[in-house]
Amino acid sequence: ARLFFTHPDRALLRRLADQRLAVLRDYDAQHHAQLTETLHQYLLAGGSLQATAEATFTHRNTANYRVHKIKELTNCELQSAEERFAFLLAYEIDAYLNLSSKSQP
């Protein structure tokens, strides 16, 4: 998080986050889905479908379907640490930018 605070180019940070999350947000907006939040919870749960289902208040089969759809849309299997880290970093950047934009007058 310290890197975000010191980086002067917020547009670059936004592009980094959007590279990973934009396809999911677009799908969510078009289909009234919740793939963006499902992926976040899936990553935080260490890939546990049961924990993801509980965190998103859905059935395990729904979480499983969403994760498969996420993999299809992002063309990532979410198996490697690099892939998972890139998505988690995108979520952290996004949260930082959203928080910092709300605190600016």
Tab-separated table of C-alpha atoms in Angstrom:
chain	number	residue	atom	x	y	z
A	1	ALA	CA	0.000	0.000	0.000
A	2	ARG	CA	2.899	2.356	0.625
A	3	LEU	CA	3.750	2.218	-3.067
A	4	PHE	CA	0.272	3.468	-3.927
A	5	PHE	CA	0.568	6.433	-1.579
A	6	THR	CA	3.878	7.498	-3.074
A	7	HIS	CA	3.132	6.871	-6.745
A	8	PRO	CA	2.202	10.162	-8.421
A	9	ASP	CA	0.531	8.647	-11.491
A	10	ARG	CA	-2.943	7.556	-10.438
A	11	ALA	CA	-3.881	6.970	-14.084
A	12	LEU	CA	-1.174	4.310	-14.285
A	13	LEU	CA	-2.479	2.666	-11.135
A	14	ARG	CA	-6.008	2.731	-12.565
A	15	ARG	CA	-4.784	1.082	-15.790
A	16	LEU	CA	-3.018	-1.634	-13.788
A	17	ALA	CA	-6.193	-2.458	-11.895
A	18	ASP	CA	-8.372	-2.266	-14.980
A	19	GLN	CA	-6.129	-4.638	-16.929
A	20	ARG	CA	-7.283	-7.390	-14.606
A	21	LEU	CA	-10.728	-6.309	-13.455
A	22	ALA	CA	-12.362	-4.428	-16.346
A	23	VAL	CA	-13.567	-7.539	-18.182
A	24	LEU	CA	-15.301	-8.775	-15.034
A	25	ARG	CA	-16.833	-5.390	-14.240
A	26	ASP	CA	-18.117	-5.087	-17.785
A	27	TYR	CA	-19.650	-8.548	-17.610
A	28	ASP	CA	-21.198	-7.749	-14.231
A	29	ALA	CA	-22.733	-4.541	-15.578
A	30	GLN	CA	-24.125	-6.196	-18.699
A	31	HIS	CA	-25.461	-9.321	-17.009
A	32	HIS	CA	-26.266	-8.094	-13.489
A	33	ALA	CA	-23.737	-10.639	-12.230
A	34	GLN	CA	-21.307	-10.594	-9.310
A	35	LEU	CA	-18.155	-12.046	-10.818
A	36	THR	CA	-15.889	-9.266	-9.569
A	37	GLU	CA	-16.845	-9.826	-5.941
A	38	THR	CA	-16.871	-13.603	-6.356
A	39	LEU	CA	-13.291	-13.597	-7.632
A	40	HIS	CA	-12.175	-11.355	-4.796
A	41	GLN	CA	-13.699	-13.669	-2.210
A	42	TYR	CA	-12.330	-16.744	-4.006
A	43	LEU	CA	-8.817	-15.326	-3.865
A	44	LEU	CA	-9.164	-14.307	-0.226
A	45	ALA	CA	-10.442	-17.806	0.562
A	46	GLY	CA	-7.374	-19.394	-0.986
A	47	GLY	CA	-9.391	-20.976	-3.770
A	48	SER	CA	-11.944	-22.658	-1.529
A	49	LEU	CA	-15.300	-22.868	-3.301
A	50	GLN	CA	-17.117	-23.582	-0.037
A	51	ALA	CA	-15.626	-20.524	1.674
A	52	THR	CA	-16.361	-18.437	-1.431
A	53	ALA	CA	-19.976	-19.579	-1.416
A	54	GLU	CA	-20.317	-18.690	2.248
A	55	ALA	CA	-18.702	-15.270	1.791
A	56	THR	CA	-20.937	-14.435	-1.178
A	57	PHE	CA	-24.078	-15.942	0.386
A	58	THR	CA	-24.546	-18.344	-2.520
A	59	HIS	CA	-24.703	-22.068	-3.033
A	60	ARG	CA	-21.415	-23.861	-3.692
A	61	ASN	CA	-22.591	-24.727	-7.225
A	62	THR	CA	-23.223	-21.047	-7.921
A	63	ALA	CA	-19.741	-20.152	-6.718
A	64	ASN	CA	-18.311	-22.946	-8.859
A	65	TYR	CA	-20.202	-21.711	-11.946
A	66	ARG	CA	-19.008	-18.159	-11.361
A	67	VAL	CA	-15.380	-19.211	-10.938
A	68	HIS	CA	-15.543	-21.159	-14.190
A	69	LYS	CA	-17.019	-18.126	-15.927
A	70	ILE	CA	-14.285	-15.924	-14.450
A	71	LYS	CA	-11.603	-18.268	-15.752
A	72	GLU	CA	-13.212	-18.228	-19.177
A	73	LEU	CA	-13.501	-14.429	-19.326
A	74	THR	CA	-10.034	-13.690	-17.962
A	75	ASN	CA	-8.287	-16.551	-19.747
A	76	CYS	CA	-6.600	-17.412	-16.438
A	77	GLU	CA	-6.760	-20.684	-14.558
A	78	LEU	CA	-5.921	-18.978	-11.249
A	79	GLN	CA	-3.537	-21.814	-10.426
A	80	SER	CA	-0.256	-19.930	-10.340
A	81	ALA	CA	0.787	-17.607	-7.557
A	82	GLU	CA	1.603	-14.962	-10.179
A	83	GLU	CA	-1.953	-14.945	-11.549
A	84	ARG	CA	-3.530	-14.832	-8.111
A	85	PHE	CA	-1.144	-12.099	-6.951
A	86	ALA	CA	-1.856	-9.970	-10.036
A	87	PHE	CA	-5.591	-10.084	-9.306
A	88	LEU	CA	-5.159	-9.431	-5.587
A	89	LEU	CA	-2.903	-6.479	-6.390
A	90	ALA	CA	-5.547	-5.141	-8.784
A	91	TYR	CA	-8.153	-5.343	-6.009
A	92	GLU	CA	-5.845	-3.537	-3.585
A	93	ILE	CA	-5.057	-0.791	-6.100
A	94	ASP	CA	-8.753	-0.406	-6.866
A	95	ALA	CA	-9.660	-0.155	-3.179
A	96	TYR	CA	-6.913	2.405	-2.606
A	97	LEU	CA	-7.991	4.543	-5.576
A	98	ASN	CA	-11.649	4.391	-4.567
A	99	LEU	CA	-10.828	5.338	-0.990
A	100	SER	CA	-8.460	8.139	-1.952
A	101	SER	CA	-10.917	9.598	-4.477
A	102	LYS	CA	-13.638	9.716	-1.806
A	103	SER	CA	-11.371	11.494	0.649
A	104	GLN	CA	-10.387	14.206	-1.837
A	105	PRO	CA	-12.645	17.280	-1.929
